[in-house]
Short mmCIF file of C-alpha atoms and ligand atoms in Angstrom, two decimals:
data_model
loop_
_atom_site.label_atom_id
_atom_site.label_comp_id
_atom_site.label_asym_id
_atom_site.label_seq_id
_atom_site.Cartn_x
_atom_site.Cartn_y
_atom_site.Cartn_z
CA UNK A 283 35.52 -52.89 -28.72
CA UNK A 284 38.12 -51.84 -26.37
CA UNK A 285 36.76 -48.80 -23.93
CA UNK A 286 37.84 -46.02 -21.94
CA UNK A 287 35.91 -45.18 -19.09
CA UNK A 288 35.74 -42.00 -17.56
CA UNK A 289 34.09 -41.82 -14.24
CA UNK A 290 32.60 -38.30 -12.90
CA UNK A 291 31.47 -36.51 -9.49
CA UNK A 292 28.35 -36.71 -9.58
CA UNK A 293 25.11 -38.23 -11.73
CA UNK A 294 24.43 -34.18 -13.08
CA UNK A 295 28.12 -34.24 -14.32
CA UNK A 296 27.91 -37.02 -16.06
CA UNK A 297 24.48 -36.20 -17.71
CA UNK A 298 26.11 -32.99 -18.80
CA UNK A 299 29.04 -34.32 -20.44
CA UNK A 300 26.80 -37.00 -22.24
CA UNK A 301 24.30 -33.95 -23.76
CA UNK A 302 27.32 -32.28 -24.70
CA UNK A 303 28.70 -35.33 -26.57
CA UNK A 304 25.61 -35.43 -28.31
CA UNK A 305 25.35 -32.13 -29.05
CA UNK A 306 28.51 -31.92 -30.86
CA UNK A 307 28.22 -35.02 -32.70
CA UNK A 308 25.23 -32.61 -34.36
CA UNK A 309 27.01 -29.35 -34.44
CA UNK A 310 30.08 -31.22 -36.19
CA UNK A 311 28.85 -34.35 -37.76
CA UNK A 312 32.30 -34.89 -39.55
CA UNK A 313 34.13 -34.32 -36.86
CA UNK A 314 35.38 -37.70 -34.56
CA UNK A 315 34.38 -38.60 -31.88
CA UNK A 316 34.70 -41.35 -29.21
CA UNK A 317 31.19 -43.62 -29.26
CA UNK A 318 29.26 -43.83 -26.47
CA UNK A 319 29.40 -47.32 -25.51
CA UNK A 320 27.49 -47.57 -22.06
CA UNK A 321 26.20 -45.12 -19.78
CA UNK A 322 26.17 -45.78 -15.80
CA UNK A 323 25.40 -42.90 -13.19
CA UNK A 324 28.69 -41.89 -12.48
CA UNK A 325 30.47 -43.27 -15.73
CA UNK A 326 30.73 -43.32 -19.34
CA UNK A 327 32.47 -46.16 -21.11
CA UNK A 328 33.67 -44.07 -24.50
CA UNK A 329 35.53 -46.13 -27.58
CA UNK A 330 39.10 -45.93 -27.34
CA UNK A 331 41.05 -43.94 -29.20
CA UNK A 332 44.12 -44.72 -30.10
CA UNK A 333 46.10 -41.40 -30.48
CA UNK A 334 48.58 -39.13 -28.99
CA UNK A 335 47.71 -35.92 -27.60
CA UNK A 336 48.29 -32.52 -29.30
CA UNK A 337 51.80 -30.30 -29.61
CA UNK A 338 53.51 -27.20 -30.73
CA UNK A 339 53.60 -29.50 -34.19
CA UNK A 340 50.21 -29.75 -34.36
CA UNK A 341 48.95 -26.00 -33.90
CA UNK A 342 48.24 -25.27 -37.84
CA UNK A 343 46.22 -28.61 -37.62
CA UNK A 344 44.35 -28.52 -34.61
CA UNK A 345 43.27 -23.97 -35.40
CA UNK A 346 42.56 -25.44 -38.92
CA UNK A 347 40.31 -28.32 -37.11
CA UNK A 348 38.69 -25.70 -34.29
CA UNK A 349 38.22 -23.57 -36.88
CA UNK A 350 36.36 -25.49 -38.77
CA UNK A 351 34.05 -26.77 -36.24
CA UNK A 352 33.15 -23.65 -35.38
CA UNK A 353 32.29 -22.58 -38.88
CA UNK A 354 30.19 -25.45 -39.25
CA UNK A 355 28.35 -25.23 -35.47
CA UNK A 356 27.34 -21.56 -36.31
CA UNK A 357 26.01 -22.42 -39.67
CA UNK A 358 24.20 -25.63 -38.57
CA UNK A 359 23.05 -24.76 -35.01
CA UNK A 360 24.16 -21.44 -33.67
CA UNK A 361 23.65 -18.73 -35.94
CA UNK A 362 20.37 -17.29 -33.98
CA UNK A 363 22.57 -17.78 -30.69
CA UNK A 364 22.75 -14.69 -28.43
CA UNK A 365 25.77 -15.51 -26.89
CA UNK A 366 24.81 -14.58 -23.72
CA UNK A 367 21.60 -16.81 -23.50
CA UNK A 368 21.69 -20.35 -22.78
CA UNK A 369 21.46 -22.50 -26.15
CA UNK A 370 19.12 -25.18 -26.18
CA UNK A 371 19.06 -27.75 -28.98
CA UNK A 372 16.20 -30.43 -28.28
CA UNK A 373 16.93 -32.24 -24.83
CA UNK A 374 20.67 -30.12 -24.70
CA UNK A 375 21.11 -27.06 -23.41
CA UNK A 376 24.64 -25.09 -22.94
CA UNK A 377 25.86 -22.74 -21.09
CA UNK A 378 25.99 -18.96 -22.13
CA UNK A 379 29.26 -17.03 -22.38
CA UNK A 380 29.28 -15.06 -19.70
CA UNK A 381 27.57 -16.73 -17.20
CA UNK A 382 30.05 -18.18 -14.29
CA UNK A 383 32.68 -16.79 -16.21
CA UNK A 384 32.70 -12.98 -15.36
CA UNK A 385 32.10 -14.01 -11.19
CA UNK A 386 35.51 -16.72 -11.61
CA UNK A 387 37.58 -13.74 -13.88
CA UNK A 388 37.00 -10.97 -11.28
CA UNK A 389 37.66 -13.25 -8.50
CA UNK A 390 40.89 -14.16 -9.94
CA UNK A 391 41.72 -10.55 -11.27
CA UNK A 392 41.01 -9.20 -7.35
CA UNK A 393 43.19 -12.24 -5.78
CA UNK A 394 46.26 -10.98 -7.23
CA UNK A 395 46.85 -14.29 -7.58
CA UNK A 396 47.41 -13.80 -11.52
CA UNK A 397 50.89 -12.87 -12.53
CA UNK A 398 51.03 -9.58 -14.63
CA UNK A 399 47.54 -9.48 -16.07
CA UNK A 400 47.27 -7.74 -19.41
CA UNK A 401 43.35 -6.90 -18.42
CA UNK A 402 41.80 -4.86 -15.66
CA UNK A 403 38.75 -5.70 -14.46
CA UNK A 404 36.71 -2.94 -15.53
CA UNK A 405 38.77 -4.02 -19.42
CA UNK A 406 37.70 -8.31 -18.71
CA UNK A 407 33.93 -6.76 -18.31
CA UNK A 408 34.39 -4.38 -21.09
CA UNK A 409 35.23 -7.38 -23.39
CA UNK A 410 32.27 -9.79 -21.85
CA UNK A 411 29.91 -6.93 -22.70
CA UNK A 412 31.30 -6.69 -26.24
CA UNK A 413 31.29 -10.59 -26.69
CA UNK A 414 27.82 -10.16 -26.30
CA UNK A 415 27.06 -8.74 -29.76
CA UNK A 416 29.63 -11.38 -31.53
CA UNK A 417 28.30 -14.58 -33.59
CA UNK A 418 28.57 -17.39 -31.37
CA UNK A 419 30.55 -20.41 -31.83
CA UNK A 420 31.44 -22.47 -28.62
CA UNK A 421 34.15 -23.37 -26.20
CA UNK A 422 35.16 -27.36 -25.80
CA UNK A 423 38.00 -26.63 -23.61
CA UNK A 424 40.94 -26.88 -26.64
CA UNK A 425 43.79 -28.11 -24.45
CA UNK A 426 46.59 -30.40 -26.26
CA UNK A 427 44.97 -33.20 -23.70
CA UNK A 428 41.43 -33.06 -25.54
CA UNK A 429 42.54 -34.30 -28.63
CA UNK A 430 43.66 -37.44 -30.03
CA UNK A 431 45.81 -37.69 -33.04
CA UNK A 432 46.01 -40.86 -34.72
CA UNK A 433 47.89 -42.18 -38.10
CA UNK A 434 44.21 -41.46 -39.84
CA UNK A 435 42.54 -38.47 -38.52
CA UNK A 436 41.96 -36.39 -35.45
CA UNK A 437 39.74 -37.14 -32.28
CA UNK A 438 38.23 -34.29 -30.63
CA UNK A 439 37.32 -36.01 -26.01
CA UNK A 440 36.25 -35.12 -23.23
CA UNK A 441 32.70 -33.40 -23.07
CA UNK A 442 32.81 -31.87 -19.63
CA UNK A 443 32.46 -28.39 -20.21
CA UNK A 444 31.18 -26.67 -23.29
CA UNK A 445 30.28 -22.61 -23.43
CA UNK A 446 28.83 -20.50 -26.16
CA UNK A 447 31.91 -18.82 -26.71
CA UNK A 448 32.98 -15.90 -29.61
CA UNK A 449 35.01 -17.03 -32.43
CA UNK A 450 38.99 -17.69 -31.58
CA UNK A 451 38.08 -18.24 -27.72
CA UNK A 452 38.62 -21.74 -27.79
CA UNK A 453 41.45 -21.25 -30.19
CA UNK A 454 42.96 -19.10 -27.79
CA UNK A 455 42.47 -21.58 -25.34
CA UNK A 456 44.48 -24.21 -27.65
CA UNK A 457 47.43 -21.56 -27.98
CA UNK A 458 47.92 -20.48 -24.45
CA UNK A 459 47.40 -23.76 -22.71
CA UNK A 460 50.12 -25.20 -25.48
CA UNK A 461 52.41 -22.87 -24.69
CA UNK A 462 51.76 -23.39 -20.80
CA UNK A 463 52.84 -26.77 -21.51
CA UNK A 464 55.72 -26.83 -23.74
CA UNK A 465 57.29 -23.36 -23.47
CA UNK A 466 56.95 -20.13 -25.77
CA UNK A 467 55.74 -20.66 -29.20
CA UNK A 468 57.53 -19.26 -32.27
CA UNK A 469 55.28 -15.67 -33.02
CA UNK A 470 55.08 -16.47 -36.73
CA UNK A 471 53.10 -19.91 -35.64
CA UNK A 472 50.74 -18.00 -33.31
CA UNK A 473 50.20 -15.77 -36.57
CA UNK A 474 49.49 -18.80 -38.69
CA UNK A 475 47.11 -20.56 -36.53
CA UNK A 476 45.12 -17.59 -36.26
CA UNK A 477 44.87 -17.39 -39.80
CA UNK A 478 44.50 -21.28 -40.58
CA UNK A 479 41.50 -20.51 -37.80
CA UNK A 480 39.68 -17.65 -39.74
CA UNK A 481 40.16 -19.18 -43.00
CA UNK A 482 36.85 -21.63 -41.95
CA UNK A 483 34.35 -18.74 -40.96
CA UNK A 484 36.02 -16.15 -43.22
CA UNK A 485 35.22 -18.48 -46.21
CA UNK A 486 31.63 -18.38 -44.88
CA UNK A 487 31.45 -14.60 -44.28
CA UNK A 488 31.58 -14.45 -41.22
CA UNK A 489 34.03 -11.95 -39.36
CA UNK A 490 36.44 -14.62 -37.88
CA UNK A 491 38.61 -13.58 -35.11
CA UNK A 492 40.36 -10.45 -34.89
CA UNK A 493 43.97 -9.86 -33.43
CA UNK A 494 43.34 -7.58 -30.56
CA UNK A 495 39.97 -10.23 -29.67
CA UNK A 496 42.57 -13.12 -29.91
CA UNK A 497 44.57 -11.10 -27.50
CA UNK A 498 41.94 -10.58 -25.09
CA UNK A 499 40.70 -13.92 -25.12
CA UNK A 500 44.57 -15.51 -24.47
CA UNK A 501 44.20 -13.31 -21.69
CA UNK A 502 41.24 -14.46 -20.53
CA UNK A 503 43.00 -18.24 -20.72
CA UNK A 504 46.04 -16.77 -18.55
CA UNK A 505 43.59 -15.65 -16.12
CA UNK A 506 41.58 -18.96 -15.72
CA UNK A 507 44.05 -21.84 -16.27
CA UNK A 508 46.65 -20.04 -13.58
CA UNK A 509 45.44 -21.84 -10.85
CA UNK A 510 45.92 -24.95 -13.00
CA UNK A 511 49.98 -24.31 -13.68
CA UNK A 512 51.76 -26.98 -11.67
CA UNK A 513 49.23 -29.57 -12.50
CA UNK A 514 47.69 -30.89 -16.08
CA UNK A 515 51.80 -30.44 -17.68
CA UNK A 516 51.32 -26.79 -17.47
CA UNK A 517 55.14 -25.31 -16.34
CA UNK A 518 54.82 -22.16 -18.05
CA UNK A 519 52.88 -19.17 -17.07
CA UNK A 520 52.01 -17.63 -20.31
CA UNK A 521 52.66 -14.36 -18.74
CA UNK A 522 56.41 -15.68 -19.49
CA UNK A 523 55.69 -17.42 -22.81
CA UNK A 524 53.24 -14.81 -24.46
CA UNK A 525 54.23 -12.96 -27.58
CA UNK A 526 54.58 -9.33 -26.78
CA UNK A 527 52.12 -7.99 -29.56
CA UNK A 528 48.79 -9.70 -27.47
CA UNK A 529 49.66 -7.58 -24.42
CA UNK A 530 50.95 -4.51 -26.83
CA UNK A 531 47.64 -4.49 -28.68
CA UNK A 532 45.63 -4.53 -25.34
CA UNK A 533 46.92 -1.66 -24.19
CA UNK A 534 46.84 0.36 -27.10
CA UNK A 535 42.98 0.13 -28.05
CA UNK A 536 42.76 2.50 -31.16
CA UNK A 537 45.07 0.88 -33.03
CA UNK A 538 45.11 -2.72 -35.06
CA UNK A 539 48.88 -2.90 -34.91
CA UNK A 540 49.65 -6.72 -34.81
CA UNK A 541 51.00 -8.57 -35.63
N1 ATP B 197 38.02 -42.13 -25.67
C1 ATP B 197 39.28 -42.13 -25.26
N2 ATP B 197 40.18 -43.00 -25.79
C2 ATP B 197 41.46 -43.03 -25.38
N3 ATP B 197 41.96 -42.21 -24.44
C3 ATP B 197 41.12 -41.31 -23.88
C4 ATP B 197 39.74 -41.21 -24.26
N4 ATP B 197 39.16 -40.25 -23.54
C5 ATP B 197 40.14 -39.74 -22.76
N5 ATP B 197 41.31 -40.37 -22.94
C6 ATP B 197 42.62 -40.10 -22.28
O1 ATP B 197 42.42 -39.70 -20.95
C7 ATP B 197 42.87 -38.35 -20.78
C8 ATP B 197 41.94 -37.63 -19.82
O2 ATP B 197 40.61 -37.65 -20.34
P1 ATP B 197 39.71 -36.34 -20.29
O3 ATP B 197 40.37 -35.24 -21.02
O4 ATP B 197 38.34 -36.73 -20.74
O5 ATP B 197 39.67 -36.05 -18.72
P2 ATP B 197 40.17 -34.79 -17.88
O6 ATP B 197 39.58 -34.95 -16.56
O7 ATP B 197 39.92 -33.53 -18.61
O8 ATP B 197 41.74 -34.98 -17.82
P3 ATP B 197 42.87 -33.93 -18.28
O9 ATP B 197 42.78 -32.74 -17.41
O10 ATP B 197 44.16 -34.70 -18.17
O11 ATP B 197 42.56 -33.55 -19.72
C9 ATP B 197 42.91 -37.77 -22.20
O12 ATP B 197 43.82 -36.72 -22.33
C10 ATP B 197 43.33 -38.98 -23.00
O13 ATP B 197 44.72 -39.17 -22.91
MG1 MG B 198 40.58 -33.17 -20.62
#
């Protein structure tokens, strides 16, 4: 079988990624994704997949997709989950939400390094503190880059970081770091992945995503992938590409305007 091997800092880095391909090959059992073929200290050899990676075409796919792993991680693994508290799953454990993340967004937010930030610090906490109390479903890091489309199905790679995470982060993650790469996306698809997204949980009961929490969380994305634009294909800053609902809705708290 033909492999791709992926080679990684250090020993802990690669142990990491490994749990967290096993974890989600439980959390998402119909889900695809690369075998492990061999394991060496600093490298995995996966299966190779043969596929392109995701695009502005793919959107409605790829929310339906996240969506639906999420659904199915929460009902399967994660519905106890603070999402706070680090998850552990027999020999795996993840990460919590907030953990790392709140020190690298207030960094960022006090470099002024960000261009035109739709969230204040004191607003970035406000929403860790209130992501808190949400079900937990989990960030993969949904970049167009992490998948793998093929004439047959879709192949979710790369296990080096995975998060608890509320519903529609990772979603958010998809639509911002799209747009980052390919330009502004049409509002109506934005609108329609979100949906195609909450269909999964909604059709379990659960709350799904709302639009002013999508709007934080793209925000969130801006804030952490900036010091990625220049590299990965990102030549957008989604401060330029965002639709102007997600910062509108920020800003006006009491009301559920958008879109
Ligand atoms: N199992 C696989 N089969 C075929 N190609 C793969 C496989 N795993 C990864 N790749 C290719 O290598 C690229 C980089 O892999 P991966 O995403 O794991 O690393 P990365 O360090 O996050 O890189 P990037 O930032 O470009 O996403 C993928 O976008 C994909 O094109
Ligand atoms: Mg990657």
């Amino acid at each position: 079988m033909r492999t791709f091997t992926k080679t990684y800092p250090n020993p802990e880095a690669m142990c990491r990624a490994l749990a967290h391909h096993q974890w989600i090959g439980h959390a998402n059992p119909d889900v695809r994704i690369p075998q492990v073929l061999h394991v060496r200290p600093t490298e995995i050899d996966f299966e190779h997949i043969e596929g392109r990676h995701g695009g502005p075409d793919d959107l409605m796919a790829l929310a339906s997709l996240l969506g639906h792993q999420h659904a199915t991680a929460y009902t399967r693994q994660l519905r106890a989950a603070p999402l706070d508290t680090p998850h552990t799953h027999r020999t795996v454990t993840i990460a919590g939400f907030t953990a790392g993340r709140r020190e690298r967004l207030q960094q960022l937010l006090a470099s002024g390094t960000v261009p035109e930030p739709a969230l204040t610090s004191e607003a970035a906490d406000d929403w860790l503190e209130r992501a808190a109390t949400m079900p937990a479903a989990f960030y993969k890091d949904a970049n167009p880059r992490n998948f793998l489309i093929t004439d047959a199905d879709v192949a979710v790679i790369d296990f080096d970081s995975l998060t608890l995470a509320p519903f529609g982060y990772d979603l958010a993650k998809l639509v911002v770091s799209t747009a980052m790469t390919t330009g502004p996306l049409p509002e109506d698809t934005i609108r329609r992945a979100v949906d195609s997204y909450n269909h999964h949980p909604r059709q379990r009961g659960l709350p799904g995503c709302s639009w002013r929490e999508f709007a934080a969380w793209c925000e969130f994305h801006h804030v952490l992938t900036t010091p990625y634009l220049g590299t990965n294909g990102y030549r957008f800053s989604w401060h330029t590409a965002r639709p102007t609902w997600t910062t509108d809705i920020l800003r006006h708290l009491d009301k559920e305007s958008a879109p």
